[in-house]
mmCIF file of C-alpha atoms and ligand atoms in Angstrom:
data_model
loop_
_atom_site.group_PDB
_atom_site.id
_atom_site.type_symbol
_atom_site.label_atom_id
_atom_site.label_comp_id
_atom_site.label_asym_id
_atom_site.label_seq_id
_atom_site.Cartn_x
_atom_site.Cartn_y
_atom_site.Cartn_z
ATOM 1 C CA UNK A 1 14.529 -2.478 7.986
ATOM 2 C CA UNK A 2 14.859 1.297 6.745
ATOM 3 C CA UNK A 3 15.181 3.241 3.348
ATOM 4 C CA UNK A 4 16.700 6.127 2.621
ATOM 5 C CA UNK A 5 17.482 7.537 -0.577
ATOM 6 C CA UNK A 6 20.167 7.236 -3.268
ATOM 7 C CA UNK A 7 21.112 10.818 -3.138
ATOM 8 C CA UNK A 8 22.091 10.227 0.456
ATOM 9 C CA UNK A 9 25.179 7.947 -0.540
ATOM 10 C CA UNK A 10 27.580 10.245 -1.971
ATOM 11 C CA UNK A 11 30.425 8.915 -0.913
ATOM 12 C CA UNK A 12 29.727 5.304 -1.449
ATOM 13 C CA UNK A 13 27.286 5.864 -4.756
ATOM 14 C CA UNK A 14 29.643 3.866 -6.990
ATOM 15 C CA UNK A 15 28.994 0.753 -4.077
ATOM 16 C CA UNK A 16 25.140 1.449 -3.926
ATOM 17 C CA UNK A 17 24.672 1.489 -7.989
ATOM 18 C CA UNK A 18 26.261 -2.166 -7.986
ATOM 19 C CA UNK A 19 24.190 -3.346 -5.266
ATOM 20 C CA UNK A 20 21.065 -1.820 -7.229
ATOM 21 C CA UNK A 21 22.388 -3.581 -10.603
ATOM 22 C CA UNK A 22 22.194 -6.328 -9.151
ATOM 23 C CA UNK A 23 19.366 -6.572 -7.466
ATOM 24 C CA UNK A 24 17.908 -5.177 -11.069
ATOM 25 C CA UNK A 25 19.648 -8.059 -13.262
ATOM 26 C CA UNK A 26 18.252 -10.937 -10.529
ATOM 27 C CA UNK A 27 14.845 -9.420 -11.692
ATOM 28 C CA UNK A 28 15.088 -9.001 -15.317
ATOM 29 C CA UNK A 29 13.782 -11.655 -18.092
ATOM 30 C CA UNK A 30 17.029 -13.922 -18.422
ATOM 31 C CA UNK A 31 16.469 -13.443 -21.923
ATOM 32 C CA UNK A 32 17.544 -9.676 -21.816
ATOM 33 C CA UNK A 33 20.779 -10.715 -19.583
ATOM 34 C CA UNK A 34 23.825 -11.137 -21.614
ATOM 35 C CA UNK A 35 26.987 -11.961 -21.656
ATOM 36 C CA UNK A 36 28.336 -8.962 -22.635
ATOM 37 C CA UNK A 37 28.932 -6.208 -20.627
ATOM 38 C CA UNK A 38 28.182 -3.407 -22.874
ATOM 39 C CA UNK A 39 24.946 -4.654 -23.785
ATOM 40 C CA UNK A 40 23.931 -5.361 -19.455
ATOM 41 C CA UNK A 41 25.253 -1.183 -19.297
ATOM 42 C CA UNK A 42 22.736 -0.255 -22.186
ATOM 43 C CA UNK A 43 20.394 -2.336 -20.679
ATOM 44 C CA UNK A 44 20.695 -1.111 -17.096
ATOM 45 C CA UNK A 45 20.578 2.786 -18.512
ATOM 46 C CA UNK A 46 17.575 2.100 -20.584
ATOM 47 C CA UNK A 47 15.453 1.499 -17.368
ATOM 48 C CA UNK A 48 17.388 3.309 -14.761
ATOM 49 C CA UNK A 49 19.365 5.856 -16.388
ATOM 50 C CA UNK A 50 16.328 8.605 -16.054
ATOM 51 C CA UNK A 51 15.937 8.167 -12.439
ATOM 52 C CA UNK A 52 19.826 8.434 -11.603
ATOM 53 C CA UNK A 53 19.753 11.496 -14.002
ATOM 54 C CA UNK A 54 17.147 13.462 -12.804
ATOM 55 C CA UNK A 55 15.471 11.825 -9.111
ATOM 56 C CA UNK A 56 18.292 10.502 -7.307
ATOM 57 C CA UNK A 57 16.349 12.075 -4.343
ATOM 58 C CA UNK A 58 13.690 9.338 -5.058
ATOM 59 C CA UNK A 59 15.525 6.289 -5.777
ATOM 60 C CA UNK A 60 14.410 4.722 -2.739
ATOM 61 C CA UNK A 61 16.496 1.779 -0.953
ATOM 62 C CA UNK A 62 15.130 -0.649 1.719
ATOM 63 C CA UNK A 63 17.851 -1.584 3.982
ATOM 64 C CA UNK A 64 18.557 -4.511 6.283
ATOM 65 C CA UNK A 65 22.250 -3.570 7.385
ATOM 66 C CA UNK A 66 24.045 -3.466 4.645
ATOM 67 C CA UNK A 67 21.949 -5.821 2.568
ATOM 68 C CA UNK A 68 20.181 -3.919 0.219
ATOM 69 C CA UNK A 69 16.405 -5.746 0.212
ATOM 70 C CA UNK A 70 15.181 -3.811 -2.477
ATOM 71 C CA UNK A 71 14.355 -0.399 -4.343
ATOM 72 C CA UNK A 72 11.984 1.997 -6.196
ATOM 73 C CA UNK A 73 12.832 4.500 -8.299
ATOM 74 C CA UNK A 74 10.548 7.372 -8.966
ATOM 75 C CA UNK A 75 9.862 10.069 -11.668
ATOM 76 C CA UNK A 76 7.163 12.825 -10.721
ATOM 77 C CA UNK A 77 7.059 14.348 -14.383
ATOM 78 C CA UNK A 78 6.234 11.803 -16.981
ATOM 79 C CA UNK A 79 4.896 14.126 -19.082
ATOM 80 C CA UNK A 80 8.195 15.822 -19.188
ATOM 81 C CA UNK A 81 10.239 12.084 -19.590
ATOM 82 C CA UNK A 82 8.420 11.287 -22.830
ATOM 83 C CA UNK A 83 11.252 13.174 -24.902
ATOM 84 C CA UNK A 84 13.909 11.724 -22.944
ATOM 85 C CA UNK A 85 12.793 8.026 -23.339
ATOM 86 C CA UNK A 86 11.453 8.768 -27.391
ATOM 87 C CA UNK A 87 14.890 7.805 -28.114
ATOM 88 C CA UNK A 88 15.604 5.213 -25.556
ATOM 89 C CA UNK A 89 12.680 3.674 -24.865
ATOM 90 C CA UNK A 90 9.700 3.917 -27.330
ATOM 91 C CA UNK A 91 7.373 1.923 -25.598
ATOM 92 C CA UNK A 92 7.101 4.900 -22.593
ATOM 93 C CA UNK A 93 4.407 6.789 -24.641
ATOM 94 C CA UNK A 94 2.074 3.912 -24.981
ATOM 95 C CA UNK A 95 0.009 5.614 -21.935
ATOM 96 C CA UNK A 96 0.934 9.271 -22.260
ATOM 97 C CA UNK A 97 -2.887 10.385 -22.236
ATOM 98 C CA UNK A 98 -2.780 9.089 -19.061
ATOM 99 C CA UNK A 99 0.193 10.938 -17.599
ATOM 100 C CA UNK A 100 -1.899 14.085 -16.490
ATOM 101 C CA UNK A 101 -4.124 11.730 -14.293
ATOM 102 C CA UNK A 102 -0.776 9.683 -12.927
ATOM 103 C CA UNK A 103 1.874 12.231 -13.318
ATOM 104 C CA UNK A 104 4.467 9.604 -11.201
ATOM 105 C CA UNK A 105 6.233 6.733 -12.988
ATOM 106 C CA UNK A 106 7.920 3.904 -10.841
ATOM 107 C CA UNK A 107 10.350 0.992 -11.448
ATOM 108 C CA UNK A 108 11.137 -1.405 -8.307
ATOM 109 C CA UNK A 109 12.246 -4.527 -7.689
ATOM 110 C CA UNK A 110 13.238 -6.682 -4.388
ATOM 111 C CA UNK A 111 16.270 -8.920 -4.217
ATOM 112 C CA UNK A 112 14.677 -13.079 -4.699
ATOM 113 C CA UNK A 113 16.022 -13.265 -0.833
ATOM 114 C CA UNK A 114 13.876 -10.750 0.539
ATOM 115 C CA UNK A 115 10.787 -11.330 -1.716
ATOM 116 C CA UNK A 116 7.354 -12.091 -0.122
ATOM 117 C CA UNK A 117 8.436 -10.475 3.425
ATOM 118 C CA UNK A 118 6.904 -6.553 2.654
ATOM 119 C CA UNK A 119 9.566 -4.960 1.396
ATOM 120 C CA UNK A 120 7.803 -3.685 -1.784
ATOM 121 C CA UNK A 121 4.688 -2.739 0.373
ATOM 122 C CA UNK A 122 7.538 -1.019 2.588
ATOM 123 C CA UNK A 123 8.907 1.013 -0.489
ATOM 124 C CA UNK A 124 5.091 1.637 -1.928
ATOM 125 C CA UNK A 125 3.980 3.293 1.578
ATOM 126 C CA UNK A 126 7.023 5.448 2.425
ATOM 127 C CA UNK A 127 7.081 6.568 -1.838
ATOM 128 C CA UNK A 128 3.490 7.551 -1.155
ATOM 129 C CA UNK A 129 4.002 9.368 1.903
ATOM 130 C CA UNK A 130 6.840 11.800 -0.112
ATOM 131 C CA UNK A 131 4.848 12.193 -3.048
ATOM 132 C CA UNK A 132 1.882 13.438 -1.063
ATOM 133 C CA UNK A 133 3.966 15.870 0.421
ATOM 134 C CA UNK A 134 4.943 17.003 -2.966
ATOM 135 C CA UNK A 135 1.243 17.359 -3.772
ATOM 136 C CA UNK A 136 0.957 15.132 -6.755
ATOM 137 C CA UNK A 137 -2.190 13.145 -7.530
ATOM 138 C CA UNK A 138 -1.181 9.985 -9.078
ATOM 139 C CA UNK A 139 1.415 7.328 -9.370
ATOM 140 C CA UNK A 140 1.542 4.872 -11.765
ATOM 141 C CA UNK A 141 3.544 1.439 -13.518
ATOM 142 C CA UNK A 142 3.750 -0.320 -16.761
ATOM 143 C CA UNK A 143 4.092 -4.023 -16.423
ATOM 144 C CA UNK A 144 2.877 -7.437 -18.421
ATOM 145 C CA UNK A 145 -0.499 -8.533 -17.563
ATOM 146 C CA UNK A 146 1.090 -12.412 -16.942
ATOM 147 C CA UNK A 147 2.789 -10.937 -14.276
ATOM 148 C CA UNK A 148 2.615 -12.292 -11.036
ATOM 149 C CA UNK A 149 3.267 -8.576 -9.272
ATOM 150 C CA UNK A 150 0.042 -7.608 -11.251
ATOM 151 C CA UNK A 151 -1.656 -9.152 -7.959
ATOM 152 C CA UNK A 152 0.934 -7.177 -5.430
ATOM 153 C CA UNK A 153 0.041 -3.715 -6.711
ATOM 154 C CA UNK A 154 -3.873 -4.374 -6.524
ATOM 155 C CA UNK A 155 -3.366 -5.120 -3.375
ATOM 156 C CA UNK A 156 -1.057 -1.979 -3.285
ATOM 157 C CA UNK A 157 -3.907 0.111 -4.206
ATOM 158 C CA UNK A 158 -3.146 0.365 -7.922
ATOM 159 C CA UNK A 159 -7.293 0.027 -8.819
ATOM 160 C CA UNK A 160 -7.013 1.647 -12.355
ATOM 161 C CA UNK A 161 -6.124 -0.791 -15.310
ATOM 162 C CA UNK A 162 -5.582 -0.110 -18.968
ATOM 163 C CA UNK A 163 -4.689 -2.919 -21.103
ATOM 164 C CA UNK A 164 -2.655 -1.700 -24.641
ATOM 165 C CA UNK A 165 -0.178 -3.343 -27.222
ATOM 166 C CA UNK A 166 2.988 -1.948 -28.060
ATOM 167 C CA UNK A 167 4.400 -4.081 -30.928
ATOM 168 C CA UNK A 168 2.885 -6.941 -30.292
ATOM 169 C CA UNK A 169 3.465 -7.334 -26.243
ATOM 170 C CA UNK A 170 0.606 -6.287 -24.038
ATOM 171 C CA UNK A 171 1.462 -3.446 -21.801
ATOM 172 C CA UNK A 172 -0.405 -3.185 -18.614
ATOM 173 C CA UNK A 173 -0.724 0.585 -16.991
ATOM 174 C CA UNK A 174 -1.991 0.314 -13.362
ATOM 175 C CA UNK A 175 -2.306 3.817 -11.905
ATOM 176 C CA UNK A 176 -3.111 4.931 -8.044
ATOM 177 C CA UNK A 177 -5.107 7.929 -7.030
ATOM 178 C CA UNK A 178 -2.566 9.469 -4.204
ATOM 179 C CA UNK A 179 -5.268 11.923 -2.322
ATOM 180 C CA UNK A 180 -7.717 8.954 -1.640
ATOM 181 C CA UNK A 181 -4.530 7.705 0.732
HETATM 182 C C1 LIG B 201 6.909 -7.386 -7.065
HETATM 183 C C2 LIG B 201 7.834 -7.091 -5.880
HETATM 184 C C3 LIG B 201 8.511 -5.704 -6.068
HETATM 185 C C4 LIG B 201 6.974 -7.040 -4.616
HETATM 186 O O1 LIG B 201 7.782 -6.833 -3.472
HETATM 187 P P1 LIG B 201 7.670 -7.871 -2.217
HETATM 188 O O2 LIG B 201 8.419 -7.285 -1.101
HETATM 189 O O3 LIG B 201 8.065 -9.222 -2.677
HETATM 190 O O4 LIG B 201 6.102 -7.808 -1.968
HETATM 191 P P2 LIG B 201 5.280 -8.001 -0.627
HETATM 192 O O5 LIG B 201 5.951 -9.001 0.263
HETATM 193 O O6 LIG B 201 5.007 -6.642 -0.068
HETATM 194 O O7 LIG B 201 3.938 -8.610 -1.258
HETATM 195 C C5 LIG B 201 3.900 -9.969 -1.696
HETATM 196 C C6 LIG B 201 3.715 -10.009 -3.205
HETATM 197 O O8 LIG B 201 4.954 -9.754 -3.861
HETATM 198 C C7 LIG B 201 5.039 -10.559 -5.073
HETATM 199 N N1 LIG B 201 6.083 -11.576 -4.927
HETATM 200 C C8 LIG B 201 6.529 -12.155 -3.804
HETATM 201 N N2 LIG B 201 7.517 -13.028 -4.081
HETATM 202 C C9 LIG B 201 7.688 -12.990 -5.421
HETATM 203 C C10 LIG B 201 8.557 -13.652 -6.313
HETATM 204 N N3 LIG B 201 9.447 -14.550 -5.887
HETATM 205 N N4 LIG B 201 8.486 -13.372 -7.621
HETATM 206 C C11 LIG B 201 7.614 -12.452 -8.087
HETATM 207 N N5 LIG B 201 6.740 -11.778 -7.277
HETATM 208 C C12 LIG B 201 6.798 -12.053 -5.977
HETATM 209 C C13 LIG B 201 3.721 -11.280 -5.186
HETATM 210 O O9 LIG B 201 2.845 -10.470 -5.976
HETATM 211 C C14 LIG B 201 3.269 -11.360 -3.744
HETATM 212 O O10 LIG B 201 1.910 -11.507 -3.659
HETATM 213 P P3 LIG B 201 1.279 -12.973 -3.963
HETATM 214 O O11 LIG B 201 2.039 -13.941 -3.111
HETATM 215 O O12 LIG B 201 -0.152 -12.807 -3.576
HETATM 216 O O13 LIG B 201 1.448 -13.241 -5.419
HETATM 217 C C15 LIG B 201 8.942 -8.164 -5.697
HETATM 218 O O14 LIG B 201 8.314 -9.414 -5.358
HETATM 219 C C16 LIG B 201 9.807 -8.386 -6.921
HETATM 220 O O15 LIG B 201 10.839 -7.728 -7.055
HETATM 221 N N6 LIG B 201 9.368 -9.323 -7.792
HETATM 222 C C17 LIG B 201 10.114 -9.708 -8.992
HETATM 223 C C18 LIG B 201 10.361 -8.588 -9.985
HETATM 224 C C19 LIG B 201 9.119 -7.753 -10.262
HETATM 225 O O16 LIG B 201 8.053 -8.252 -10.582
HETATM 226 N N7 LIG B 201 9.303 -6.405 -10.171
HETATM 227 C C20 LIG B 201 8.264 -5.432 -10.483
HETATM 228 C C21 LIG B 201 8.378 -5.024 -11.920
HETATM 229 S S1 LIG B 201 6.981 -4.019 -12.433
#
């Protein structure tokens, strides 16, 4: 297995995005797949579009071959996506008041075929590794607390929890402290 990065598929970024939609669709809640295509792009863009915008330098891919296993996307500047997402996504400034303490957002997922095998503890370590390097203090996620990858980022090192509601769904923030790494 190895990752590299989005940004590092120029010439074949058209191939790489479909592998990624893919991978994201086989993860989503069935009920937010559709049958039209237009609604899947909106979809797609609402949770990816910032990262292929902005980070394509840390849309990290876990590679066996050609077989993409899985990715996470990054952005180091919440703080700074909250007017990009007001319109997009409303739900993003739930936790802003915590963005100063976890300035990095992520969003990954692993293909069903390579689940359970590391992958996303493969992603986590290497993600943590460049952030570090970049000197920023915390990472962070937003997922549902019925979850079962509530239990894979605990063990990831995600030790900070903050339960909210956002229109009725409960929105879990786990956060990670990178210097205690
Ligand atoms: C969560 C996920 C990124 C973890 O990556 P991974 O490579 O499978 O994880 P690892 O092998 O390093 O660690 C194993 C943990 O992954 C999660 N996992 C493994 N297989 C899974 C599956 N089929 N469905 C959901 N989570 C799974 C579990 O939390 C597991 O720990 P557990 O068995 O104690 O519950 C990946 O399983 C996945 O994409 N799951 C479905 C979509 C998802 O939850 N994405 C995250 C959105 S915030």
């Amino acid at each position: 297995m190895h990752i590299d990065s989005f940004a590092q598929h120029k010439k074949d970024a058209a191939a790489v995005t479909a592998k990624i939609r893919e991978i994201f669709f086989l993860s989503a809640d069935p009920k937010n797949v559709s049958d039209d295509q237009a609604h899947n792009d909106a979809f797609f863009s609402k949770w990816t579009g910032y990262y292929f915008s902005y980070e394509p330098d840390l849309i990290l891919l876990a590679w066996e071959d050609d077989k993409l296993l899985g990715y996470l996307m990054i952005g180091t500047n919440s703080r700074k996506a909250v007017a990009y997402y007001d319109s997009r996504n409303p739900s993003y400034r739930t936790f802003a008041d915590q963005f100063d303490e976890y300035p990095a957002h992520l969003h990954m997922n692993c293909h069903p075929s390579s689940r359970g095998q590391g992958v996303g503890t493969f992603l986590l370590e290497d993600a943590y590794a460049r952030l570090m390097k970049k000197g920023l203090k915390g990472l962070h996620l937003v997922t549902s607390p019925a979850l079962r990858n509530v239990g894979f980022y605990r063990r990831n090192g995600f030790s900070f929890e903050l339960l909210r509601d956002f229109k009725g769904y409960p929105l879990l923030f786990m956060g990670r402290k990178l210097a205690l790494v």
